[in-house]
mmCIF file of C-alpha atoms in Angstrom:
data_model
loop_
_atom_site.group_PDB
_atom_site.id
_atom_site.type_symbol
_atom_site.label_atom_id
_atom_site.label_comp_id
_atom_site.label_asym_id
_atom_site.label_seq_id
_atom_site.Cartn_x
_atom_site.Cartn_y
_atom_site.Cartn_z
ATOM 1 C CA UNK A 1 15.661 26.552 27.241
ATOM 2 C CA UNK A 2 13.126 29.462 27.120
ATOM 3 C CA UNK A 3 14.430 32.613 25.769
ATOM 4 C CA UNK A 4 12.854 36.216 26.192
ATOM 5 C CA UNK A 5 13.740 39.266 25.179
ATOM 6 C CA UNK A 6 13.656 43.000 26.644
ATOM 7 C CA UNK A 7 15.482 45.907 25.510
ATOM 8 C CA UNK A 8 16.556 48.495 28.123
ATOM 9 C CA UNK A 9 15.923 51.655 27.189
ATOM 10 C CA UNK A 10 17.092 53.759 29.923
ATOM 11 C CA UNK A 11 18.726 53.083 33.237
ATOM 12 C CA UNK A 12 17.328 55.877 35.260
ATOM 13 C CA UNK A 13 20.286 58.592 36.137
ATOM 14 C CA UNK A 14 20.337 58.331 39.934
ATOM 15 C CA UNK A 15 23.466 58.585 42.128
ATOM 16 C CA UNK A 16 24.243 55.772 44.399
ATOM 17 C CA UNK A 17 25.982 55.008 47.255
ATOM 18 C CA UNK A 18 28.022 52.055 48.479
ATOM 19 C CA UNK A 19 27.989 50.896 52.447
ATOM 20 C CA UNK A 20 30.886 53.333 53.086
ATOM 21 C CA UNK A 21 29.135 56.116 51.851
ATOM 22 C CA UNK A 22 31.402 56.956 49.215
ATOM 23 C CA UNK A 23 29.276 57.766 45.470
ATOM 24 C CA UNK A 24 28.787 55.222 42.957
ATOM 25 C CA UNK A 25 29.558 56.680 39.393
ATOM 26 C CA UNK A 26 26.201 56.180 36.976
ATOM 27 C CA UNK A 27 26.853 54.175 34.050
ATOM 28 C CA UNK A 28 24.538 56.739 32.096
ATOM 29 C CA UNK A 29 26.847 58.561 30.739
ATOM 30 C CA UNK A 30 28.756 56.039 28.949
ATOM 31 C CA UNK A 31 25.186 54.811 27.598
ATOM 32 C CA UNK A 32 24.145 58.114 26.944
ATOM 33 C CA UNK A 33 26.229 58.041 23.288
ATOM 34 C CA UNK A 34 24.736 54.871 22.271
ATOM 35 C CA UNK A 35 21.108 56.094 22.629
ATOM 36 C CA UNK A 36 21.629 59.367 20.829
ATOM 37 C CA UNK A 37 23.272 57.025 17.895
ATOM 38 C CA UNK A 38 20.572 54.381 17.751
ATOM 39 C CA UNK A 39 17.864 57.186 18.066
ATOM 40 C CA UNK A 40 19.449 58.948 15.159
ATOM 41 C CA UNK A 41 19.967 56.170 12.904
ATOM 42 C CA UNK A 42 16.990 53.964 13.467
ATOM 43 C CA UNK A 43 14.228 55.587 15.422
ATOM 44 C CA UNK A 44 11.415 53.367 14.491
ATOM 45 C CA UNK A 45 13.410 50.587 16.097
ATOM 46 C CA UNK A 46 11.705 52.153 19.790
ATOM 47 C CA UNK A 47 8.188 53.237 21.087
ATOM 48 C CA UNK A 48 7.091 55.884 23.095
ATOM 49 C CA UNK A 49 7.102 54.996 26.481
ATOM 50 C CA UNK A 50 5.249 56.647 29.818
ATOM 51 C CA UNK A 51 7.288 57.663 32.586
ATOM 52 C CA UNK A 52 6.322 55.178 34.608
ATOM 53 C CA UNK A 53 7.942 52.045 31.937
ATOM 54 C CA UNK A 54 11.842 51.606 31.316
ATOM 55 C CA UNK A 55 11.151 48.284 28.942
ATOM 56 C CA UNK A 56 9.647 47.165 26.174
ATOM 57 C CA UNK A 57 9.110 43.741 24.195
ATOM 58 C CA UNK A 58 10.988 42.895 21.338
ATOM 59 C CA UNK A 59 8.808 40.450 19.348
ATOM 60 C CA UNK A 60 11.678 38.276 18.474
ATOM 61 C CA UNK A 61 12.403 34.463 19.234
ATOM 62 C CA UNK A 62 16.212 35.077 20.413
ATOM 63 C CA UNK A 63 19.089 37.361 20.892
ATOM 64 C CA UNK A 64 20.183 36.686 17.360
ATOM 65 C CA UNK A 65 17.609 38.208 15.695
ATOM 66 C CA UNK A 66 18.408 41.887 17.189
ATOM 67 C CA UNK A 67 20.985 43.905 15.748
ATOM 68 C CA UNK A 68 22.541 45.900 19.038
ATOM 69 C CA UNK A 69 25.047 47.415 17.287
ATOM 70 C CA UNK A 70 22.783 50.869 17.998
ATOM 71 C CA UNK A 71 22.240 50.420 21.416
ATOM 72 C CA UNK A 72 25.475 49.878 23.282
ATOM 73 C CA UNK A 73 23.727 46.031 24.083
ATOM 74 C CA UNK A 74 26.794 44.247 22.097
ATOM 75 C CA UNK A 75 28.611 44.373 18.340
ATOM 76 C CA UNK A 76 27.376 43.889 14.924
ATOM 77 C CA UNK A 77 26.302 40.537 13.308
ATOM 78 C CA UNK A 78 23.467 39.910 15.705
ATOM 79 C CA UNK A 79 25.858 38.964 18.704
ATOM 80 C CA UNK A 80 25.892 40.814 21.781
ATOM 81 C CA UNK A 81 29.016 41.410 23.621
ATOM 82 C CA UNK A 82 29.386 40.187 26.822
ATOM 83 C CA UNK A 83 32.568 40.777 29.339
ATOM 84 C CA UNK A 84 31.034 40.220 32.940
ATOM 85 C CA UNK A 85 28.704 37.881 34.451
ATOM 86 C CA UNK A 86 27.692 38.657 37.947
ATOM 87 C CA UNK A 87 25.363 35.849 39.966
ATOM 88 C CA UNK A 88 23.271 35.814 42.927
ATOM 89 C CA UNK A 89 24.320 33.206 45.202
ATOM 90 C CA UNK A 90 21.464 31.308 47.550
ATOM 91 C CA UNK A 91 19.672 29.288 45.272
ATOM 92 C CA UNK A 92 21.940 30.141 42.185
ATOM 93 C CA UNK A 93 25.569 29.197 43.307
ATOM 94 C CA UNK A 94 23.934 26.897 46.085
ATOM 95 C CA UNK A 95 21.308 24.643 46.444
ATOM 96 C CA UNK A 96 18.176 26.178 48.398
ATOM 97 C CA UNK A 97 18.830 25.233 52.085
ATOM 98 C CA UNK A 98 16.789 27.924 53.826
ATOM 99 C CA UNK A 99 13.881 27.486 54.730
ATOM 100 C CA UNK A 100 12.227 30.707 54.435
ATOM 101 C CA UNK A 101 8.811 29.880 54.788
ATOM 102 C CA UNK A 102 9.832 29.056 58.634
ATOM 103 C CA UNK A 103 12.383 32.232 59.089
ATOM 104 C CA UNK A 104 8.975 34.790 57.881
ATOM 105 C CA UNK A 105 6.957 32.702 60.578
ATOM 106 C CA UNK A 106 9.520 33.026 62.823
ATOM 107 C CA UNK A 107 10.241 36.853 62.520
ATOM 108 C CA UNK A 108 6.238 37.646 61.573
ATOM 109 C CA UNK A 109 4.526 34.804 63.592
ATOM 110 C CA UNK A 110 1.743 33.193 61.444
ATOM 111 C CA UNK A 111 -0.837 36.744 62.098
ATOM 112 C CA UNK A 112 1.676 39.066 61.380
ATOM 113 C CA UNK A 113 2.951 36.811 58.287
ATOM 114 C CA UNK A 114 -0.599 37.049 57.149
ATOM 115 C CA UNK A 115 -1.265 40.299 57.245
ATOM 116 C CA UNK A 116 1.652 41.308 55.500
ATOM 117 C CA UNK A 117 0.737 39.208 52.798
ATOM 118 C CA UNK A 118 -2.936 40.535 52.537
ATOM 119 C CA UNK A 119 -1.056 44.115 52.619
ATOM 120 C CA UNK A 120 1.023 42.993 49.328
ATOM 121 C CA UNK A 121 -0.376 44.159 45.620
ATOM 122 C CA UNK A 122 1.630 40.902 44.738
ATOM 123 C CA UNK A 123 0.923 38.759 47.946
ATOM 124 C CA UNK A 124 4.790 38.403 48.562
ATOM 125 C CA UNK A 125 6.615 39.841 51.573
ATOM 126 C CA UNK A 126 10.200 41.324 51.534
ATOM 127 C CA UNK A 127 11.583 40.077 55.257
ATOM 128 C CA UNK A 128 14.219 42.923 54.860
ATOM 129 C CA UNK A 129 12.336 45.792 53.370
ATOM 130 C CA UNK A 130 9.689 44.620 55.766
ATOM 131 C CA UNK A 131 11.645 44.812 59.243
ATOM 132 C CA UNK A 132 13.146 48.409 58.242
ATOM 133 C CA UNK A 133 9.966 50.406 59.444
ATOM 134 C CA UNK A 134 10.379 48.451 62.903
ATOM 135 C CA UNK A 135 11.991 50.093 65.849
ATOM 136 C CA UNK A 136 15.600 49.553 66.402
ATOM 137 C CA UNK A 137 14.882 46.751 69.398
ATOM 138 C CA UNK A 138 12.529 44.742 67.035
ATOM 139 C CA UNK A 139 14.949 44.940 63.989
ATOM 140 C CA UNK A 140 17.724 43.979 66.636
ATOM 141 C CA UNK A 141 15.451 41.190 67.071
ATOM 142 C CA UNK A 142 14.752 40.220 64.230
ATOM 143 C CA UNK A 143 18.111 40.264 62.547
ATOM 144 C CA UNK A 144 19.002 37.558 65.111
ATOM 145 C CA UNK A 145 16.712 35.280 63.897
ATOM 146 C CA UNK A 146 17.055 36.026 60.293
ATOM 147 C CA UNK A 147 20.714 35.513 61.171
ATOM 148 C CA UNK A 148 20.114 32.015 63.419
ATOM 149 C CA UNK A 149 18.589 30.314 60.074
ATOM 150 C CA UNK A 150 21.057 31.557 57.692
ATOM 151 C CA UNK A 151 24.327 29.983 59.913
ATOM 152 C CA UNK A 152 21.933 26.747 59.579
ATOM 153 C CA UNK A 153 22.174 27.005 56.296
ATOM 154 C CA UNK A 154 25.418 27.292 56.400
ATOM 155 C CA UNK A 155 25.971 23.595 57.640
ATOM 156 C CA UNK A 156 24.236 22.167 54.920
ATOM 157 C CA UNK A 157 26.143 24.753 51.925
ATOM 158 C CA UNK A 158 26.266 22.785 48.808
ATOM 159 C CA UNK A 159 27.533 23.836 45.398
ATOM 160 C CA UNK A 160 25.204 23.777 42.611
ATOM 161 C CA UNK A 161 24.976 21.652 39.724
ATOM 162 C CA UNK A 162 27.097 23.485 37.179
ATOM 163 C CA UNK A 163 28.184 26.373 38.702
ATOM 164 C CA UNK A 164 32.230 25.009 38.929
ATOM 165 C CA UNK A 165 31.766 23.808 35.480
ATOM 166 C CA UNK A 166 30.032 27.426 34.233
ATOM 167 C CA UNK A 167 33.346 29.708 36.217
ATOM 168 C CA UNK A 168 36.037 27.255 35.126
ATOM 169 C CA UNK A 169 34.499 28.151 31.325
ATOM 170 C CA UNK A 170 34.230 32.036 32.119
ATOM 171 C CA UNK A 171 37.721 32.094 33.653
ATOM 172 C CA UNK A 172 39.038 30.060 30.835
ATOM 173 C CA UNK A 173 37.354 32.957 28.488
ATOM 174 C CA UNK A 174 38.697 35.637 30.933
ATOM 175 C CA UNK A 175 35.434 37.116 31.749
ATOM 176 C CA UNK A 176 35.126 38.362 34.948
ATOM 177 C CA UNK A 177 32.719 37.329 37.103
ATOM 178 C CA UNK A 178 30.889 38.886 40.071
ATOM 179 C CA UNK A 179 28.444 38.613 43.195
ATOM 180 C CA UNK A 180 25.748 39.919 44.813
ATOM 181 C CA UNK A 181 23.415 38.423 47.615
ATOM 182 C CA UNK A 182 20.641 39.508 50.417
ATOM 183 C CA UNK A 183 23.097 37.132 53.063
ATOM 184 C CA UNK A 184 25.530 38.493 55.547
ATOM 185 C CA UNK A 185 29.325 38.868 54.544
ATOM 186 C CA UNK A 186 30.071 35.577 56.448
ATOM 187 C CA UNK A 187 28.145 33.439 54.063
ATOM 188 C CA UNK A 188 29.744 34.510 51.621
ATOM 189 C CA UNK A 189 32.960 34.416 52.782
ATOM 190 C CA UNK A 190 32.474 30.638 53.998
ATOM 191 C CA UNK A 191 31.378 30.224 50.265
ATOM 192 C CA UNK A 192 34.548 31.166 49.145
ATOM 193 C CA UNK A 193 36.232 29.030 51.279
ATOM 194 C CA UNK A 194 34.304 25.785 51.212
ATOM 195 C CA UNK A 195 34.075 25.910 47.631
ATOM 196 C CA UNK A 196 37.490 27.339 46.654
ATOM 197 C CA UNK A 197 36.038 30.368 43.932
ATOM 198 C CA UNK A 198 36.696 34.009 44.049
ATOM 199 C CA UNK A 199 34.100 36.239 42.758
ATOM 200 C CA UNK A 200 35.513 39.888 42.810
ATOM 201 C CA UNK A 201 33.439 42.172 43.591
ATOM 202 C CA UNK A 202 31.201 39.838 46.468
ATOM 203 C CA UNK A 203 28.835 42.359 47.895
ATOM 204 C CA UNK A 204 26.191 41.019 50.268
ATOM 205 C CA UNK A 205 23.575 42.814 52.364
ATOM 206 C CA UNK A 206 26.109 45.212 53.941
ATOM 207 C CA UNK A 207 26.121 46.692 51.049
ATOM 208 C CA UNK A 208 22.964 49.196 50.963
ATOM 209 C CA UNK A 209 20.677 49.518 49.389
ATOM 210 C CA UNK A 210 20.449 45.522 48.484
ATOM 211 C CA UNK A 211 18.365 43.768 45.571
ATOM 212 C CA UNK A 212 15.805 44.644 43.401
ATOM 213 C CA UNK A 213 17.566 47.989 44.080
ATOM 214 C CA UNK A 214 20.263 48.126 41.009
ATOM 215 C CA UNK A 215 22.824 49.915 42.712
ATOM 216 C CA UNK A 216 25.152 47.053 43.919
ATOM 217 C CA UNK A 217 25.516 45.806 40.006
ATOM 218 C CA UNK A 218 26.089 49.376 38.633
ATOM 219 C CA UNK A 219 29.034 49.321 41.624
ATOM 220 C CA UNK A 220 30.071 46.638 40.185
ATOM 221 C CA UNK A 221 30.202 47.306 36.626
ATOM 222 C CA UNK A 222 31.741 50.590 38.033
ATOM 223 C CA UNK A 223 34.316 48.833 39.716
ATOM 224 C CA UNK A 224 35.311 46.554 36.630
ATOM 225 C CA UNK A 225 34.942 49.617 34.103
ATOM 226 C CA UNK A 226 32.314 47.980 32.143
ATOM 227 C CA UNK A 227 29.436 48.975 30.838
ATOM 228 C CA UNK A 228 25.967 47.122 32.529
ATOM 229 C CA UNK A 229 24.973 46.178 28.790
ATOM 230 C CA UNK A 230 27.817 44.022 28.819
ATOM 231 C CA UNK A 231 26.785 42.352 31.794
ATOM 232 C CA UNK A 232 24.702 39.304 32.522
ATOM 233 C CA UNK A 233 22.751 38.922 35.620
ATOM 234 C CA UNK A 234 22.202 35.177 36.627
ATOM 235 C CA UNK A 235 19.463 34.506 39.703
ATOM 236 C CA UNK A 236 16.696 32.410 40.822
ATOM 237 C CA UNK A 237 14.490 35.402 41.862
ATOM 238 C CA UNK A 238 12.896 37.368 39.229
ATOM 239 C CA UNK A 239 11.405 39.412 41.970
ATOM 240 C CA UNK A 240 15.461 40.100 43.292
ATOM 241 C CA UNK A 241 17.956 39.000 40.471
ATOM 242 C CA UNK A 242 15.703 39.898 37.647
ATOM 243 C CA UNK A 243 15.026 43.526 38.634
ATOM 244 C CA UNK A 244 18.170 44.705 39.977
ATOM 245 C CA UNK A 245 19.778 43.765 36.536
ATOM 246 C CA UNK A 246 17.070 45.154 34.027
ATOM 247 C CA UNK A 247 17.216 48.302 36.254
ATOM 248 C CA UNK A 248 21.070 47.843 35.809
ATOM 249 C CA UNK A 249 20.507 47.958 31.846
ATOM 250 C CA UNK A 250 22.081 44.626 32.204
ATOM 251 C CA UNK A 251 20.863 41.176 30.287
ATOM 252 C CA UNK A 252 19.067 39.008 32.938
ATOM 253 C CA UNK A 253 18.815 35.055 32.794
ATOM 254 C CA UNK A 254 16.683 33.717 35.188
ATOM 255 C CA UNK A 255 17.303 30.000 36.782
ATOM 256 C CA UNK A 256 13.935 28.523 37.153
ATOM 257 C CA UNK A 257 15.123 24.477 38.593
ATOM 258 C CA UNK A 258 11.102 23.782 39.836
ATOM 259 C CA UNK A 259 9.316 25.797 36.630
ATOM 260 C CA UNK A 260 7.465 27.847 39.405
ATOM 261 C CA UNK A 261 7.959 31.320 36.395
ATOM 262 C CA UNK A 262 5.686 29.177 33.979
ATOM 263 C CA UNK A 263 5.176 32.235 31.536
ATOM 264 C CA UNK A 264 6.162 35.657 31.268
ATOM 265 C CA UNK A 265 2.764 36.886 31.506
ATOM 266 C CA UNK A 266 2.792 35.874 35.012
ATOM 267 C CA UNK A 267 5.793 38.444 35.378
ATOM 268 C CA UNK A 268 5.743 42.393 35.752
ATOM 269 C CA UNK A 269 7.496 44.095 33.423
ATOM 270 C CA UNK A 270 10.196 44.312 35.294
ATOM 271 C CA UNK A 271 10.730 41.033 36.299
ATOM 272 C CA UNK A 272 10.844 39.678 32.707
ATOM 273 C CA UNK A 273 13.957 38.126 32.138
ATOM 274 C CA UNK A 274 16.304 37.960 29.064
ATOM 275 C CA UNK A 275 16.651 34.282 29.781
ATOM 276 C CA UNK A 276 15.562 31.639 31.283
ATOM 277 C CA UNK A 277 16.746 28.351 32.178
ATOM 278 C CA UNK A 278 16.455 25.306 34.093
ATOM 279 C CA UNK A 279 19.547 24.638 35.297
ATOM 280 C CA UNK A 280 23.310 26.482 34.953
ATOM 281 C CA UNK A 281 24.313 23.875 32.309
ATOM 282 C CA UNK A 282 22.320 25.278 30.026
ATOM 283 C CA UNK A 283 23.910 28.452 30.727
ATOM 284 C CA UNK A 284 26.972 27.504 28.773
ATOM 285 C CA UNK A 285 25.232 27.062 25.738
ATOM 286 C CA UNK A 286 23.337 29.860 26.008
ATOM 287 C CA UNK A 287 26.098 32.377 26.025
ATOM 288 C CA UNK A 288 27.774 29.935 22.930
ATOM 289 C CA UNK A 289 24.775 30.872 20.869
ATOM 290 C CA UNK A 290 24.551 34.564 21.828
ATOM 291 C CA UNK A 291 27.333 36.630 22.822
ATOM 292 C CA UNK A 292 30.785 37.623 21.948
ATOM 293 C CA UNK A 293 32.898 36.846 24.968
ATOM 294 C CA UNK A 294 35.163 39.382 24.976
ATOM 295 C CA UNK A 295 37.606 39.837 28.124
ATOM 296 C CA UNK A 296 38.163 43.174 29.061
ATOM 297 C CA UNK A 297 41.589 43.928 28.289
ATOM 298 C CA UNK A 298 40.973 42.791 24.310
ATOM 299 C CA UNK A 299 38.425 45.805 24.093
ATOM 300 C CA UNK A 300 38.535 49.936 24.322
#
């Protein structure tokens, strides 16, 4: 199990918006305390930083070695506190059964899939982002067949290797436990049936704006009354999962099954997880070693 380390400095104050419209309280001002403590007792523990960076690396082997009682990131004794877990679901929950390789093809053709490639600093397209410049027909369009191979999928929805065992052991600690995805409500809802868990809040791409944007896991913290430092963020997309909680201020663990994230160097900043594992069994021990699981109720 790989571990790697980032300290959020600041979650940029923004105001957000869920799919009803209604605002989105920003978690800042619960951080906002923290900072001004951590700054005032211990300033050499943070670097300058440009405008343009929200991170920087700790050069530390694990969790442990951190004290976060200054920054709101968990309790004394070199344990963080953790009280929410929130996970993406395709590929995290559930085995990969999309092919999305085919879907971009099918939405892009092979020219169009192409080009928007060559058009990518990073050589990776965005199918949703992509489509929103398109005129309403050709989004119509194209949400149709985004939509055709996602109900596919749908026949072939399996569970993933340790995600039952992983719940059973936060429910059993009371922490609560969340979920946010890029697929349509009824995935998730078959989800919830098929598989017989409950995660409360389950926001999926109705909710706008979706991943990398951090906005559905601040709701969520929102909604539970906790604060994103006492969150984890578990996903199989550093690009998706990975930024939406480090912009969140939230820890990050990524699940890397095939080893395809071989290093952090071949990460941006912002896609530099906390953690990383190879499977969600390893998950378990991971928040053994590290946190404080601490349900909400027990704390004030």
């Amino acid at each position: 199990m790989t571990r790697w380390l980032w300290a959020p400095i600041w979650p940029p104050p923004q105001d957000f918006r869920g799919a009803n419209g209604d605002d989105v309280p920003s978690p800042c001002a619960m951080l906002l305390p923290h900072l001004r403590r951590a700054l005032a007792t211990s300033p050499s523990r943070f670097l300058s930083l440009s405008h343009s960076s929200r991170y920087h690396r700790r050069a530390v082997m694990s969790v442990a070695a951190v004290n976060f009682s200054g920054d709101g990131r968990g309790g004394g004794g070199g344990r963080a506190t953790l009280r929410g877990v929130v996970f993406d679901m395709d590929g995290t929950l559930t085995v990969p059964v999309i092919d999305f390789a085919a879907m971009y093809r099918a939405v892009l053709g092979d020219e169009g899939l192409a080009a928007a490639r060559a058009a990518s600093p990073s050589g990776n397209v965005d199918i949703l982002h992509h489509i929103e410049t398109w005129d309403p027909l050709e989004q119509q369009k194209a949400y149709e067949i985004i939509a055709q191979f996602e109900r596919q999928g749908l026949d072939r929805l399996q569970i993933m290797p340790g995600a039952t065992e992983l719940c059973e052991y936060l429910d059993s600690k009371k922490i609560r436990r969340g979920l946010i995805t890029r697929n349509i409500k009824a995935a998730v809802d078959l989800f919830h049936q098929r598989f017989g868990m409950k995660f409360i809040p389950a926001l999926s791409r109705e909710f706008l704006p979706y991943k990398p944007d951090p906005a559905p896991l601040l709701h969520i913290c929102s909604t539970w009354g906790i604060r994103p430092s006492e969150v984890m963020m578990i996903g199989d997309s550093a690009r998706d999962d990975v930024v939406c909680g480090n912009r969140a201020g939230a820890f990050t663990c990524l699940l890397d099954e095939t080893g395809r994230y071989c290093s952090p160097e071949s990460l941006s900043d912002d896609q530099k997880p906390d953690f990383k594992v190879s499977s969600l069994i390893e998950v378990h021990s991971l928040l053994e070693t590290h946190f404080d699981l601490v349900p909400q109720s027990l704390t004030g």
